[in-house]
PDB file of C-alpha atoms in Angstrom:
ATOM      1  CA  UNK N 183       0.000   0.000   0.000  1.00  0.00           C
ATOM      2  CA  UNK N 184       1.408   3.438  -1.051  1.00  0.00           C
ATOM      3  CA  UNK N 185       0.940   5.603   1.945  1.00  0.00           C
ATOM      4  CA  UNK N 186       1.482   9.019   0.260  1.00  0.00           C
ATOM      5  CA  UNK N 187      -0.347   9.411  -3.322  1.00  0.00           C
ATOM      6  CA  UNK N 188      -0.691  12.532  -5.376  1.00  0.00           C
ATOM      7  CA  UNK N 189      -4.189  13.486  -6.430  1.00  0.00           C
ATOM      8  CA  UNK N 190      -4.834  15.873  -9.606  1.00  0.00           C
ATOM      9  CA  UNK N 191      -3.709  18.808  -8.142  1.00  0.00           C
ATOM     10  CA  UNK N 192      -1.019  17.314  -6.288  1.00  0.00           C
ATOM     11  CA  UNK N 193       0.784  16.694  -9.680  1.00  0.00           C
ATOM     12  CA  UNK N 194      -0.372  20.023 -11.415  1.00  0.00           C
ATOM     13  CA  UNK N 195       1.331  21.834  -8.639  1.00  0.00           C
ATOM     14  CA  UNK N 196       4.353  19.480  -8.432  1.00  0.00           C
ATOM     15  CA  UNK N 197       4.774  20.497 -12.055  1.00  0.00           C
ATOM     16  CA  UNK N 198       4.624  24.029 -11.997  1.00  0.00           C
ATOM     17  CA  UNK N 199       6.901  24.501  -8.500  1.00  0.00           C
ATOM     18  CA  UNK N 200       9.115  21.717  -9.835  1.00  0.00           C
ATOM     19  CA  UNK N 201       8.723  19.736  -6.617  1.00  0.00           C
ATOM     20  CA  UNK N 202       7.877  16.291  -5.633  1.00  0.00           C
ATOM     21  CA  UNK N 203       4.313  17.048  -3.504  1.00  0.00           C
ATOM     22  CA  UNK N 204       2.510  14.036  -1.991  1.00  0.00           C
ATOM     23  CA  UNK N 205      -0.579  13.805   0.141  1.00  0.00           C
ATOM     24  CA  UNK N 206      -1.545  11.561   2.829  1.00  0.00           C
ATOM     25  CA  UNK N 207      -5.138  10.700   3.145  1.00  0.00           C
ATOM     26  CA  UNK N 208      -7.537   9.145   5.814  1.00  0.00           C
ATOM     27  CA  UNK N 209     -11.880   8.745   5.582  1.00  0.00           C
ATOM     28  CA  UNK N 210     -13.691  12.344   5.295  1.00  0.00           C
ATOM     29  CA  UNK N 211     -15.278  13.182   8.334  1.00  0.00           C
ATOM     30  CA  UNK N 212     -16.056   8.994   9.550  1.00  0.00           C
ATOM     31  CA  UNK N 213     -14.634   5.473   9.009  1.00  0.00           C
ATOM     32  CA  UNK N 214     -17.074   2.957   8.413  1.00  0.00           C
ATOM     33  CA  UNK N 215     -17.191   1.782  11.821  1.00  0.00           C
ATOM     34  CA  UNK N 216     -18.214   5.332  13.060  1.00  0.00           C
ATOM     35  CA  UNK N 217     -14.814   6.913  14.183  1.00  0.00           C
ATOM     36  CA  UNK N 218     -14.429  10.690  13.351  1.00  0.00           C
ATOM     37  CA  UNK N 219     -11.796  11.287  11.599  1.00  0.00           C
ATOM     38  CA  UNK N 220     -13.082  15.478  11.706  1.00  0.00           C
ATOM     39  CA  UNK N 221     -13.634  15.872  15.545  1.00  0.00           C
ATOM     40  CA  UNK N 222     -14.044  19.801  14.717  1.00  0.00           C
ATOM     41  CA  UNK N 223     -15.751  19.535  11.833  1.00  0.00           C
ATOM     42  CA  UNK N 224     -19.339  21.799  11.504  1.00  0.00           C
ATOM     43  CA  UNK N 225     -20.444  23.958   8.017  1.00  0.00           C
ATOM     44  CA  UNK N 226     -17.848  22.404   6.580  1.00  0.00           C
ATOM     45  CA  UNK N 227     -19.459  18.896   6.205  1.00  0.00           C
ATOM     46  CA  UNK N 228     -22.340  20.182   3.956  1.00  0.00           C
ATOM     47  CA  UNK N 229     -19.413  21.367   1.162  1.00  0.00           C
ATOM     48  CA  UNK N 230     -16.773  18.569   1.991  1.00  0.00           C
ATOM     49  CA  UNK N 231     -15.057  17.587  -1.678  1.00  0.00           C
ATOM     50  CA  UNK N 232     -13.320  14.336  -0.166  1.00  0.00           C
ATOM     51  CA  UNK N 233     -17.352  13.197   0.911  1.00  0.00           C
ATOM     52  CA  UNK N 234     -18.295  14.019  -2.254  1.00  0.00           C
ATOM     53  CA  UNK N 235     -15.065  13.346  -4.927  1.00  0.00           C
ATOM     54  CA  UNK N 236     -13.455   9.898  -5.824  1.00  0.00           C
ATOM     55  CA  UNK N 237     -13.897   9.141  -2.073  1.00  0.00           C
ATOM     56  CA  UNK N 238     -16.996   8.010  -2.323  1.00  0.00           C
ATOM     57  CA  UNK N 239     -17.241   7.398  -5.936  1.00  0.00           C
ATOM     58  CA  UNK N 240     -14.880   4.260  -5.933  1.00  0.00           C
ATOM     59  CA  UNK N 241     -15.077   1.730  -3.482  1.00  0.00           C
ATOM     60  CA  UNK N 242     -11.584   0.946  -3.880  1.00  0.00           C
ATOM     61  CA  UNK N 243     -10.231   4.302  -2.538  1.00  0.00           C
ATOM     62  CA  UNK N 244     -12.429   4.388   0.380  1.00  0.00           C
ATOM     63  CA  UNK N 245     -10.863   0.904   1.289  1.00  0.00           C
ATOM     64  CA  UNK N 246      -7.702   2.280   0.666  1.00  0.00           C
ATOM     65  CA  UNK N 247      -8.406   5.413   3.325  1.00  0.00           C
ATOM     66  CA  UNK N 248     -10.023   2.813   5.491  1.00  0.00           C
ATOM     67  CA  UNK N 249      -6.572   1.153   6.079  1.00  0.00           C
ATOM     68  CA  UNK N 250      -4.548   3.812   5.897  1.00  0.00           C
ATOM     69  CA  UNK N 251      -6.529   5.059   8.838  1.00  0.00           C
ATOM     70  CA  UNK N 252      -5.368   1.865  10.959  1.00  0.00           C
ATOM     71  CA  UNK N 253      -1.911   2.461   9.969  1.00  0.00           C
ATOM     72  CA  UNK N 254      -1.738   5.535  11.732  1.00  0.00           C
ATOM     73  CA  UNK N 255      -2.935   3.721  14.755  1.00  0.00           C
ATOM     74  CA  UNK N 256       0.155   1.686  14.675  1.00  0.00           C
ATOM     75  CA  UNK N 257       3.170   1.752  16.758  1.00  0.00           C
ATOM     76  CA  UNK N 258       5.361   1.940  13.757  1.00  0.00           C
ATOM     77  CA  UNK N 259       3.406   4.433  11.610  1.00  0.00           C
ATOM     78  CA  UNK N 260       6.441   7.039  11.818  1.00  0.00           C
ATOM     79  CA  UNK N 261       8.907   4.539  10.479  1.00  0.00           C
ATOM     80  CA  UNK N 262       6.435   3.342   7.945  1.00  0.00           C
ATOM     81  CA  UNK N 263       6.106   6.859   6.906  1.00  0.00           C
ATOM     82  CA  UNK N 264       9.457   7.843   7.112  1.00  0.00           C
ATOM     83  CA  UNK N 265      10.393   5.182   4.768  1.00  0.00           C
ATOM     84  CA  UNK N 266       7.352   6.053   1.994  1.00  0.00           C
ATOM     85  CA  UNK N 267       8.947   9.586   2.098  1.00  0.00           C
ATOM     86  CA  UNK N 268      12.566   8.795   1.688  1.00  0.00           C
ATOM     87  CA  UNK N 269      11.133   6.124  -1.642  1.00  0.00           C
ATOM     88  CA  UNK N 270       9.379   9.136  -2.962  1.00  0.00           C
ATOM     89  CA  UNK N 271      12.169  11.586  -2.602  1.00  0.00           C
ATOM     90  CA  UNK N 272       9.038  13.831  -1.575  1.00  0.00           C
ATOM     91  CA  UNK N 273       9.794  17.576  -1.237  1.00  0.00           C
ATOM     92  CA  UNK N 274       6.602  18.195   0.074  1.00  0.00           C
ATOM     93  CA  UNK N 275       3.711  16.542   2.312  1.00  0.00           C
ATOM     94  CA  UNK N 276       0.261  17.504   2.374  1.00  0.00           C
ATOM     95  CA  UNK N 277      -1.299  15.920   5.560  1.00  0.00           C
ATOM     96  CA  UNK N 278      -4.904  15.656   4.944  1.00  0.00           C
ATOM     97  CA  UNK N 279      -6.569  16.438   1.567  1.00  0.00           C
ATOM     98  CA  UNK N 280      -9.099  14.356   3.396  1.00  0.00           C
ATOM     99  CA  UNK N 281      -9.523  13.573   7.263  1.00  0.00           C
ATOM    100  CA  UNK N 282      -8.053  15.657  10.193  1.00  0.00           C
ATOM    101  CA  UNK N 283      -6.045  15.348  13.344  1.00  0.00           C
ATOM    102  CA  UNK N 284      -8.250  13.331  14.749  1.00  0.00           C
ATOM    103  CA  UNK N 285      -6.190  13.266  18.172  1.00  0.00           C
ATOM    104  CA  UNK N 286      -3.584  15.214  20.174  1.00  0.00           C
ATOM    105  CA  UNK N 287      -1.551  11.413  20.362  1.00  0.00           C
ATOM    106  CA  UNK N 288      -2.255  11.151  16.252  1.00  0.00           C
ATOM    107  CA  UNK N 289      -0.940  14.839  15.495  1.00  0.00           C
ATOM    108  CA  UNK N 290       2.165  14.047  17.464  1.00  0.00           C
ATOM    109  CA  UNK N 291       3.412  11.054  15.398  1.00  0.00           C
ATOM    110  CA  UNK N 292       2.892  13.929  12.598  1.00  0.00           C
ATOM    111  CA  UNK N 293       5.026  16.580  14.496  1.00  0.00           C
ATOM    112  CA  UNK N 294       7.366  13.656  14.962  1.00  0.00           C
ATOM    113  CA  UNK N 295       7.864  12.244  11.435  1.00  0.00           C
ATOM    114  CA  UNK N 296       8.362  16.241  10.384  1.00  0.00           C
ATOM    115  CA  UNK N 297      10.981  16.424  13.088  1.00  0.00           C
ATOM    116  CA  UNK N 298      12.906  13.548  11.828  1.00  0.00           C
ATOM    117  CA  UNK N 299      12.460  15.309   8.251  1.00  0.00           C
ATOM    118  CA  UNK N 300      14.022  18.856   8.516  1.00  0.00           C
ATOM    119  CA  UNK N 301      14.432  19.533   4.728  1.00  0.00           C
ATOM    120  CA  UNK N 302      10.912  18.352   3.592  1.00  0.00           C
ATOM    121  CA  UNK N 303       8.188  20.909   3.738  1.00  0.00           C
ATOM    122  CA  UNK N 304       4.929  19.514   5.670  1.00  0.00           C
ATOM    123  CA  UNK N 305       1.528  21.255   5.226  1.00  0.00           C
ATOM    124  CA  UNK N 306      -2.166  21.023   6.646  1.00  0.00           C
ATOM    125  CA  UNK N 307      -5.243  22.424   6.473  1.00  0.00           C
ATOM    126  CA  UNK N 308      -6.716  21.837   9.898  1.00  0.00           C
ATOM    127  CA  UNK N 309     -10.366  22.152  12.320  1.00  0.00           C
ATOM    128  CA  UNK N 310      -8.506  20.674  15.035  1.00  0.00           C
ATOM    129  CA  UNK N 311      -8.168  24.155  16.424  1.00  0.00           C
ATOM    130  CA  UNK N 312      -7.720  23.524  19.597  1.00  0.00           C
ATOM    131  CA  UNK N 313      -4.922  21.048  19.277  1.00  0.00           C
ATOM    132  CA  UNK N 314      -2.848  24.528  17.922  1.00  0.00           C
ATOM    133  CA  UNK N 315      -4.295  27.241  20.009  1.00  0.00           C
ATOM    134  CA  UNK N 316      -5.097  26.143  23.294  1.00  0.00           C
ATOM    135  CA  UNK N 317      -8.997  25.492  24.145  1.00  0.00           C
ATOM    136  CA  UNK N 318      -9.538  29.161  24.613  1.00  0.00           C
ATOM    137  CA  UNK N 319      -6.997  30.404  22.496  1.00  0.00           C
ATOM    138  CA  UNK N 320      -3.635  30.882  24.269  1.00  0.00           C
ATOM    139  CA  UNK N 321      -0.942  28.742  24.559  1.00  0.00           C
ATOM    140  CA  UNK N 322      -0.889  26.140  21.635  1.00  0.00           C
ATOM    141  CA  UNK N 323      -1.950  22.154  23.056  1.00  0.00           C
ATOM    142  CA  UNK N 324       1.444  21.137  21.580  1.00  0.00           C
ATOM    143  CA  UNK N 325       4.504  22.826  19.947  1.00  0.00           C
ATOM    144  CA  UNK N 326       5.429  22.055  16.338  1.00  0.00           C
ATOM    145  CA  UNK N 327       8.306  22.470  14.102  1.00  0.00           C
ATOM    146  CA  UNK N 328       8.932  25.366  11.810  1.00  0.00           C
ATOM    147  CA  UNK N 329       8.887  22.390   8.256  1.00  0.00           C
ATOM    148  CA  UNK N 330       5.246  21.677   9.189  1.00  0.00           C
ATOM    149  CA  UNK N 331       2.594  24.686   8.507  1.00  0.00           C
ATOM    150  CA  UNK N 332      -0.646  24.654   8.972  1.00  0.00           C
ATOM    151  CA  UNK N 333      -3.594  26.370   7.805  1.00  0.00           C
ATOM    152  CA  UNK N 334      -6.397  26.809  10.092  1.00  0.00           C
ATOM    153  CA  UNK N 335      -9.744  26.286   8.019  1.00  0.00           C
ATOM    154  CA  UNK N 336     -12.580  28.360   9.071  1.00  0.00           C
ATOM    155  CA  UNK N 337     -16.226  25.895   9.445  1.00  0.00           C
ATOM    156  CA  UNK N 338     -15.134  24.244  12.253  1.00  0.00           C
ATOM    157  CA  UNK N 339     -16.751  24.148  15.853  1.00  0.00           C
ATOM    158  CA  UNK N 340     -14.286  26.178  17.333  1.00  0.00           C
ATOM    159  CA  UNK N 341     -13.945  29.361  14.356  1.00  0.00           C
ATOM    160  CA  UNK N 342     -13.824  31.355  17.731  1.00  0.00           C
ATOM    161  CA  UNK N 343     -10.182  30.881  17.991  1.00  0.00           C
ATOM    162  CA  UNK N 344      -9.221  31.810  14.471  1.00  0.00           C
ATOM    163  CA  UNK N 345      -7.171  35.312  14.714  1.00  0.00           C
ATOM    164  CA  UNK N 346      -7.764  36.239  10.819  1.00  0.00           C
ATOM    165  CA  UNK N 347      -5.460  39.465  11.484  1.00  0.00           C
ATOM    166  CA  UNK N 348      -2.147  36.791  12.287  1.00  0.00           C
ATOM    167  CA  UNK N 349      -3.116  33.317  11.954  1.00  0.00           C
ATOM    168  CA  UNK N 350      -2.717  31.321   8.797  1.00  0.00           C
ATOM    169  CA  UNK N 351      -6.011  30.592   7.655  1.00  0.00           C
ATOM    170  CA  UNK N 352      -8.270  29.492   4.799  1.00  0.00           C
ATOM    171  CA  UNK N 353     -11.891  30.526   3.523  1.00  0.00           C
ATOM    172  CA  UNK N 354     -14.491  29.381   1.072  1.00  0.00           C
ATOM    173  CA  UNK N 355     -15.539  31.650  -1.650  1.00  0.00           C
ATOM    174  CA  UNK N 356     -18.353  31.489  -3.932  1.00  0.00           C
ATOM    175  CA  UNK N 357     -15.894  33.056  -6.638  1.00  0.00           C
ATOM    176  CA  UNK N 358     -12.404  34.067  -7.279  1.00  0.00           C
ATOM    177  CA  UNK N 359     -13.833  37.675  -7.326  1.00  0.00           C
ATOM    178  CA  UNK N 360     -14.856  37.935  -4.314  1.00  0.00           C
ATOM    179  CA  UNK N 361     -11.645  35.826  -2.723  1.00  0.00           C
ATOM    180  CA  UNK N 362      -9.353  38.558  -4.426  1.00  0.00           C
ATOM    181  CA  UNK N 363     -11.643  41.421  -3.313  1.00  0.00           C
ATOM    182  CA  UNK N 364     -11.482  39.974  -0.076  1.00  0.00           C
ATOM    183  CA  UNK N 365      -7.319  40.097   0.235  1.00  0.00           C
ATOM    184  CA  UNK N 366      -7.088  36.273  -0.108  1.00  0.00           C
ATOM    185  CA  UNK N 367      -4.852  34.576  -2.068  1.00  0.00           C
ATOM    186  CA  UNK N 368      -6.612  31.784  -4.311  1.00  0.00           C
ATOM    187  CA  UNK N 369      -5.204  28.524  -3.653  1.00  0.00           C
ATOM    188  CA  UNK N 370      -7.784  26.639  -5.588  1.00  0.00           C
ATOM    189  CA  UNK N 371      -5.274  25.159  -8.146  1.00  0.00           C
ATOM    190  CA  UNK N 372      -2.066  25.406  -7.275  1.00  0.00           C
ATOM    191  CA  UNK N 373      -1.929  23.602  -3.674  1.00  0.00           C
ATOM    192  CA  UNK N 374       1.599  25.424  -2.374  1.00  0.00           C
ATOM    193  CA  UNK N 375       0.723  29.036  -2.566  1.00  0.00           C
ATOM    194  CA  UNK N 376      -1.412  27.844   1.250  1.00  0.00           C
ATOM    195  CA  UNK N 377       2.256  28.355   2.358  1.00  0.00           C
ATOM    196  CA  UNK N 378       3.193  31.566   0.835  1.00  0.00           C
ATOM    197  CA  UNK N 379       3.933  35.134   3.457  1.00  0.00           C
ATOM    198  CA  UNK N 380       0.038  35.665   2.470  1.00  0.00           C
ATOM    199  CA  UNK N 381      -1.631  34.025   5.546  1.00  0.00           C
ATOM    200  CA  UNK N 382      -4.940  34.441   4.024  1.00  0.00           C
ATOM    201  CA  UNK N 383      -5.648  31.353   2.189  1.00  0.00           C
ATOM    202  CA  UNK N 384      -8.691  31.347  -0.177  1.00  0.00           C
ATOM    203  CA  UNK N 385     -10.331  28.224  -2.058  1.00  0.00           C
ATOM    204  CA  UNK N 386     -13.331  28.826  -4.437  1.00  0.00           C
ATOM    205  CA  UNK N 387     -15.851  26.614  -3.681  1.00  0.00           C
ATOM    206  CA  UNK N 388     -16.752  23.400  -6.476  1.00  0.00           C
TER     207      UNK N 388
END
């Protein structure tokens, strides 16, 4: 089983940045045996494109998120990754273009394997909020490396926290109008410019 996979967009944007960009992926929102994969997870299940895409489409991917969601419940899901990433010569790591930090323990293995990975750039849009900014905001639940950015999506249960003014964030837009009018950069198609020194991170909704 390949752990890290490259969608559409994945390779469009490898090709224009000249990079190697994977993604990791677990079940949207649930497994099949009822574990949420989203924990934060409010508007944004109405408009979710994994619930709705190639996810649920073919039965064969959904089995393939299905077990990639037990591996990261393994002991040796680090060194599983960290092997997947050094066959791939990856240069960069979406976590997520489907699922979430399900768990403080789970995001940990993450902050881990991007420790152990200095030179490769790790990315996420997250709900998990609270895992980043502390239940009311403050001090972050648990530090993280400088390689492994993340963009915190607004929907969730817990929008509350999102500074807009400093935090790296991302918004849905009806239209790349109103996401440029807005001062957001459109991120719709090319997946690295969510990492750019423009913290507001705008997708058009499809």
């Amino acid at each position: 089983m390949n752990l890290l996979t490259q969608n559409t967009k994945m390779k469009k944007t490898s090709k224009e940045n000249n990079a190697k960009i994977f993604n990791f992926s677990i079940p949207a929102y649930k497994t099949e045996s009822g574990k949420v994969t989203c924990p934060f997870a409010k508007e944004c299940i109405k408009y979710c494109y994994a619930q709705k895409g190639n996810y649920t489409r073919f039965p064969i991917v959904k089995q393939l998120m299905e077990k990639k969601y037990e591996t990261t419940k393994k002991d040796n899901f680090i060194l599983l990754m960290n092997e997947e990433i050094e066959k791939k010569k990856a240069t960069h790591i979406r976590i997520h273009d489907s699922g979430d930090f399900y768990s403080v323990k789970y995001l940990q293995k993450w902050i881990d394997i991007a420790t152990q990975n200095p030179d490769i750039i790790f990315y996420a849009y997250t709900k998990s909020i609270p895992f980043f900014k502390g239940a009311k905001g403050g001090k972050p639940t648990i530090r993280r490396p400088k390689n492994l950015k993340i963009i915190l999506s607004e929907g969730s249960k817990r929008d509350i926290l999102i500074n807009n003014a400093k935090d790296r964030h991302a918004r849905i837009f009806k239209d790349v109008t109103k996401l440029l009018a807005a001062g957001y950069i459109d991120a719709s198609n090319n997946d690295l410019k969510a990492i750019t020194s423009n913290k507001k991170v705008g997708l058009v909704y499809h």
